[in-house]
XYZ file of C-alpha atoms in Angstrom:
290
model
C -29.209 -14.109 25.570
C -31.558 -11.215 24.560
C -32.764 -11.058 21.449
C -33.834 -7.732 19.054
C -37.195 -6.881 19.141
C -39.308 -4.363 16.985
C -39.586 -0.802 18.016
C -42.119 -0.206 16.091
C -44.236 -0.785 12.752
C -42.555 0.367 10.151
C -39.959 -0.584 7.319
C -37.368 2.050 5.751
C -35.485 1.878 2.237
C -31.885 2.654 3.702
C -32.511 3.517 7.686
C -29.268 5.413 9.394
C -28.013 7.462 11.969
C -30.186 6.148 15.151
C -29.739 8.976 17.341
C -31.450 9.006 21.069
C -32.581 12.033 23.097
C -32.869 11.837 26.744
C -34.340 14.891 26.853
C -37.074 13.959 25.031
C -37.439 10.132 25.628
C -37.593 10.187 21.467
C -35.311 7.911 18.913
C -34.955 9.890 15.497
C -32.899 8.245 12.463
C -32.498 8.475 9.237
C -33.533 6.864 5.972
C -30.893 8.320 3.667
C -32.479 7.263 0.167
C -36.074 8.993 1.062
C -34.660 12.187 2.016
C -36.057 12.100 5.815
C -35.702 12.505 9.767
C -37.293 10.149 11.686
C -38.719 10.551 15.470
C -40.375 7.771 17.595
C -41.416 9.155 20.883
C -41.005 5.871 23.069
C -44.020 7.067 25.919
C -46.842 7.878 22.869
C -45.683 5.496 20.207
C -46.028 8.951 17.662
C -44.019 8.620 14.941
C -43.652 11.884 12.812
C -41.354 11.937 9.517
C -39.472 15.239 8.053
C -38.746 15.322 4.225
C -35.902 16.760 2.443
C -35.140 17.878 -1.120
C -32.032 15.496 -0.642
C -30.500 12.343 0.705
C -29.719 12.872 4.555
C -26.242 11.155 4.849
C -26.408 11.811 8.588
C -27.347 13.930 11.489
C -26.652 15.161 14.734
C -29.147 17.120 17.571
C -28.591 20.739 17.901
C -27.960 22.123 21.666
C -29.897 25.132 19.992
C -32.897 23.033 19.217
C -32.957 21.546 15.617
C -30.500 20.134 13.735
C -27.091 19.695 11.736
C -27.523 17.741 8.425
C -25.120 16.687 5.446
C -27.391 15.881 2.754
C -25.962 15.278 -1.053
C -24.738 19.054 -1.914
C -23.862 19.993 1.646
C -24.405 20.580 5.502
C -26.993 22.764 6.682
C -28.209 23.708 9.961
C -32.399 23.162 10.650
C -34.526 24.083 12.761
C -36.923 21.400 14.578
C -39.171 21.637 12.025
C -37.115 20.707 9.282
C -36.741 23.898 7.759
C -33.260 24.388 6.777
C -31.333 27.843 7.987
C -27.772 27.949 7.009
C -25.927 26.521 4.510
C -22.389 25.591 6.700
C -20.306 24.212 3.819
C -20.403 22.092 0.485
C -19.576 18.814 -0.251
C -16.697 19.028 -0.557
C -16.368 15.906 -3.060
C -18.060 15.779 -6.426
C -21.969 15.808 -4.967
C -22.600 13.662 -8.259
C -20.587 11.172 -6.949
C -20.328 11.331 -3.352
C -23.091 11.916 -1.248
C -22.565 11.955 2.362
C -23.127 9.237 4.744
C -22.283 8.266 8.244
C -21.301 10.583 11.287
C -22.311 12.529 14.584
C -20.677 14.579 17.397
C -17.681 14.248 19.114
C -17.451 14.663 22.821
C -17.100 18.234 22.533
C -20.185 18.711 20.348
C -18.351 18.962 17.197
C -19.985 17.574 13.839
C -18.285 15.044 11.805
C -19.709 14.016 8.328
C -18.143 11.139 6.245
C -19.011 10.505 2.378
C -19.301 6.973 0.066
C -17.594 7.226 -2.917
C -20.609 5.494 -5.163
C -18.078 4.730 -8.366
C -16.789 2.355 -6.272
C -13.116 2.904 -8.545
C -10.697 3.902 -5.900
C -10.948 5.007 -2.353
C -12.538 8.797 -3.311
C -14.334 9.072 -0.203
C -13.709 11.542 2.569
C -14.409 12.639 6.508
C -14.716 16.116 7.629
C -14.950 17.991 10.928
C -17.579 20.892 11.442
C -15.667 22.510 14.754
C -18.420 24.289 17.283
C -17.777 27.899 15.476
C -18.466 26.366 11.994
C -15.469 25.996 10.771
C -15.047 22.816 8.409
C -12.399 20.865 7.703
C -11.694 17.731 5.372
C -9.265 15.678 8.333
C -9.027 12.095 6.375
C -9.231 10.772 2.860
C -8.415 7.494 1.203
C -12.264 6.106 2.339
C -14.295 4.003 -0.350
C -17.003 4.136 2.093
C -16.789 6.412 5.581
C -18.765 4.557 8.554
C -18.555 3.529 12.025
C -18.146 6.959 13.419
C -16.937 6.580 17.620
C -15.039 8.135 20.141
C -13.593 6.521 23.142
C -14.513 7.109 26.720
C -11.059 8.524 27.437
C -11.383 11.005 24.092
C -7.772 9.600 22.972
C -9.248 7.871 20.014
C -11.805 7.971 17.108
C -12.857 5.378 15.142
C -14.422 4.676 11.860
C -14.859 1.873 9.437
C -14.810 1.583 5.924
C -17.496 -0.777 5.131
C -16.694 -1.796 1.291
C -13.182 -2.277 2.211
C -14.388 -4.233 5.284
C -11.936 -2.212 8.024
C -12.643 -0.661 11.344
C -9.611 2.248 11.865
C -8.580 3.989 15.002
C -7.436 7.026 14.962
C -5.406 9.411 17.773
C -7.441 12.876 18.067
C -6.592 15.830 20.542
C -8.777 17.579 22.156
C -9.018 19.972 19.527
C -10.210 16.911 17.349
C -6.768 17.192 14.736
C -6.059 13.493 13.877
C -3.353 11.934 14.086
C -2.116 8.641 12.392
C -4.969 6.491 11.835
C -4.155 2.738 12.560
C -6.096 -0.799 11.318
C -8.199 -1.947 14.380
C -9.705 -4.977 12.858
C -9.675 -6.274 9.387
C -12.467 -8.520 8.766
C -12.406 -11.888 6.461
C -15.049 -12.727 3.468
C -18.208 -14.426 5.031
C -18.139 -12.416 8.471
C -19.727 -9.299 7.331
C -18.603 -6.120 6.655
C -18.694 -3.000 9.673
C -21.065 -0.348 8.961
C -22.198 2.201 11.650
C -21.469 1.964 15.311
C -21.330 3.150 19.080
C -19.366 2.715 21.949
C -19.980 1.542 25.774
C -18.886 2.859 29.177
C -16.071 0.464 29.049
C -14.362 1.531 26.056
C -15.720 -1.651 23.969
C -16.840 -0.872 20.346
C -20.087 -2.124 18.790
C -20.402 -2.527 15.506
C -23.238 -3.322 13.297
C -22.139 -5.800 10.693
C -23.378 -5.730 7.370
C -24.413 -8.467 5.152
C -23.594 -10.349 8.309
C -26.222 -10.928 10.576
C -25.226 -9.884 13.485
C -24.363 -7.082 15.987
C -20.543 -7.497 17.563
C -18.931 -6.125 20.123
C -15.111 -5.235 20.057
C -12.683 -4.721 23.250
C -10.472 -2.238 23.085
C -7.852 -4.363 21.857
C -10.348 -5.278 18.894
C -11.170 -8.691 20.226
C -14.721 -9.951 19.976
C -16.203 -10.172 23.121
C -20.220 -10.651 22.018
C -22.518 -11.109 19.006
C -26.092 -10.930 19.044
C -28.309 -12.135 15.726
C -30.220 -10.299 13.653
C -33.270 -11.622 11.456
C -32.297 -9.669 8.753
C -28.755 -9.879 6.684
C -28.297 -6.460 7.036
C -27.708 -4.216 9.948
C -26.820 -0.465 9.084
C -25.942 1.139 12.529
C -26.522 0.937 16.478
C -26.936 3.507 19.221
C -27.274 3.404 23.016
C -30.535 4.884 24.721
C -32.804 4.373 27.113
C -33.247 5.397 30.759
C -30.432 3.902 31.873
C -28.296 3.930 28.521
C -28.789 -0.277 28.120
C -31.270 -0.620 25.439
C -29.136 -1.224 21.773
C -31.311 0.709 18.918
C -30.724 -1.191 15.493
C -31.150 0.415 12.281
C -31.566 -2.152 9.021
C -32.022 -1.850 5.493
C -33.857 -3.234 1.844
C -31.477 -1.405 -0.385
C -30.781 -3.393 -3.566
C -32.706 -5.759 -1.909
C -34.888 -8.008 -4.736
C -38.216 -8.891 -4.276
C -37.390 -12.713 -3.156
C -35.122 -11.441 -0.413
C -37.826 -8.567 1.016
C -40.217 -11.018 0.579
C -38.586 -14.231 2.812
C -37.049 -11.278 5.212
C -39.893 -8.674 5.422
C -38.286 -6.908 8.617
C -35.392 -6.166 6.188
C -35.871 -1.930 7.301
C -37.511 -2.128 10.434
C -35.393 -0.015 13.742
C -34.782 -2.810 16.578
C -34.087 -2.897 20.176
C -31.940 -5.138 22.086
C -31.647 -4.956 25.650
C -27.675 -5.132 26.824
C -26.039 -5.582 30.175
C -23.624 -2.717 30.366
C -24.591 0.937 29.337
C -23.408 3.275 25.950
C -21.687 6.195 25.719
C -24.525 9.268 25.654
C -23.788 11.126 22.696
C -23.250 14.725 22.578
C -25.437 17.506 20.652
C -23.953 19.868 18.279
C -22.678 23.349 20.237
C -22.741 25.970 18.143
C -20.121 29.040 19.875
């Protein structure tokens, strides 16, 4: 069985949001706590950084050029250069509280944009829909922690996890994106690791990168486990699908709350992976703007 291998030198505080471009052979993520936009161009090794005034929750490539961003206080559009544009909507939780965190485009290039509720209190945490003439829209609450963002091959279902209370959800969306009843696709048990961000394969099968678990796991569409691969580091933060022919697994990690002990006997805690896999991810869509 393969095993993940370093894309390249570098450690993050909290890297997210691994996002490929075919178009431009380039990986970009982001590293939420530093405020910034990562891109590794795979053919020249250059890796160039944009900064923000704020946490970047998550991401998604524009069709425009640039990008869509939820950061702390809201979600902006930005051009390639980081520069923000428009301001599409606020947070629309209590910024102080709730910053936002995982999500990405549906397959009809909408923007979704999930929050973590850091009081940790009650489930205070929220998903919302940017629709392609940007229009937003809150579409689920009761979320301690929104991650895991997905949609099927078949565009019947999304699915999302909420990583503190260690759940992956499916939920029925039309092809407007309204949601219907969300439904418990796996619960998982103390010691196995908790889902955090996510992708899905060709075949409908759901990856999930497993927090404060080791490993990488991949989930039929029934929510069996079908495959786990490893990690060297306890904790995972998302995966995406890229590559020429959509089979190489990008692995984003983390050193949040990390001590000095841990970073130290785990050094790679932060670094972006790759693992080569045998059947090919779903290509994600850019943000279309109407």
């Amino acid at each position: 069985m393969a095993e993940p291998q370093l894309l390249l030198n570098y450690t993050g505080h909290l890297p997210e949001c691994p996002t490929w471009s075919a178009e431009e052979n380039a990986l970009y993520w982001a590293d939420i706590l530093e405020g910034e936009i990562h891109r590794y161009h795979l053919p020249t090794a250059e890796h160039t950084v944009l900064s923000f005034h704020e946490e970047v929750g998550c991401f998604a490539l524009r069709k425009r050029g640039g990008f869509i961003v939820a950061m702390r206080n809201g979600i902006w559009l930005a051009d390639k250069h980081g520069l923000l544009q428009r301001k599409v909507c606020d947070n629309p939780s209590n910024p102080q509280l709730a910053r936002f965190n995982d999500g990405g485009t549906d397959h009809q290039g909408r923007f979704y944009a999930g929050t973590f509720w850091g009081p940790g209190d009650y489930n205070g945490a929220l998903l919302m829909r940017i629709d392609n003439n940007l229009t937003p829209k809150v579409i689920q609450c009761d979320i301690h922690g929104h991650n895991g963002l997905a949609f099927s091959p078949d565009k019947r279902w999304m699915f999302t996890s909420d990583t503190p209370n260690g759940v992956i959800y499916r939920t029925p969306v039309d092809e407007k994106g309204e949601p219907g009843r969300r439904e418990v696709f796996r619960q998982f048990k103390a010691g196995e690791g908790i889902p955090d961000g996510a992708a899905m394969d060709v075949e409908g099968c759901y990856w999930s990168a497993l927090f404060d678990g080791w490993r990488i796991a991949r989930f039929s569409p029934q929510g069996e486990q079908l495959e786990e691969y490893r990690m060297p580091v306890r904790c995972p933060t998302m995966v995406c699908f890229g590559g020429d022919d959509m089979k190489t697994l990008f692995i984003t990690t983390t050193r949040e709350n990390m001590d000095a002990e841990e970073v130290a006997k785990y050094p790679l805690s932060g670094a972006v992976f790759t693992l080569p896999v045998n059947v090919a991810g779903m290509k994600k869509s850019r943000f279309i703007e109407c």
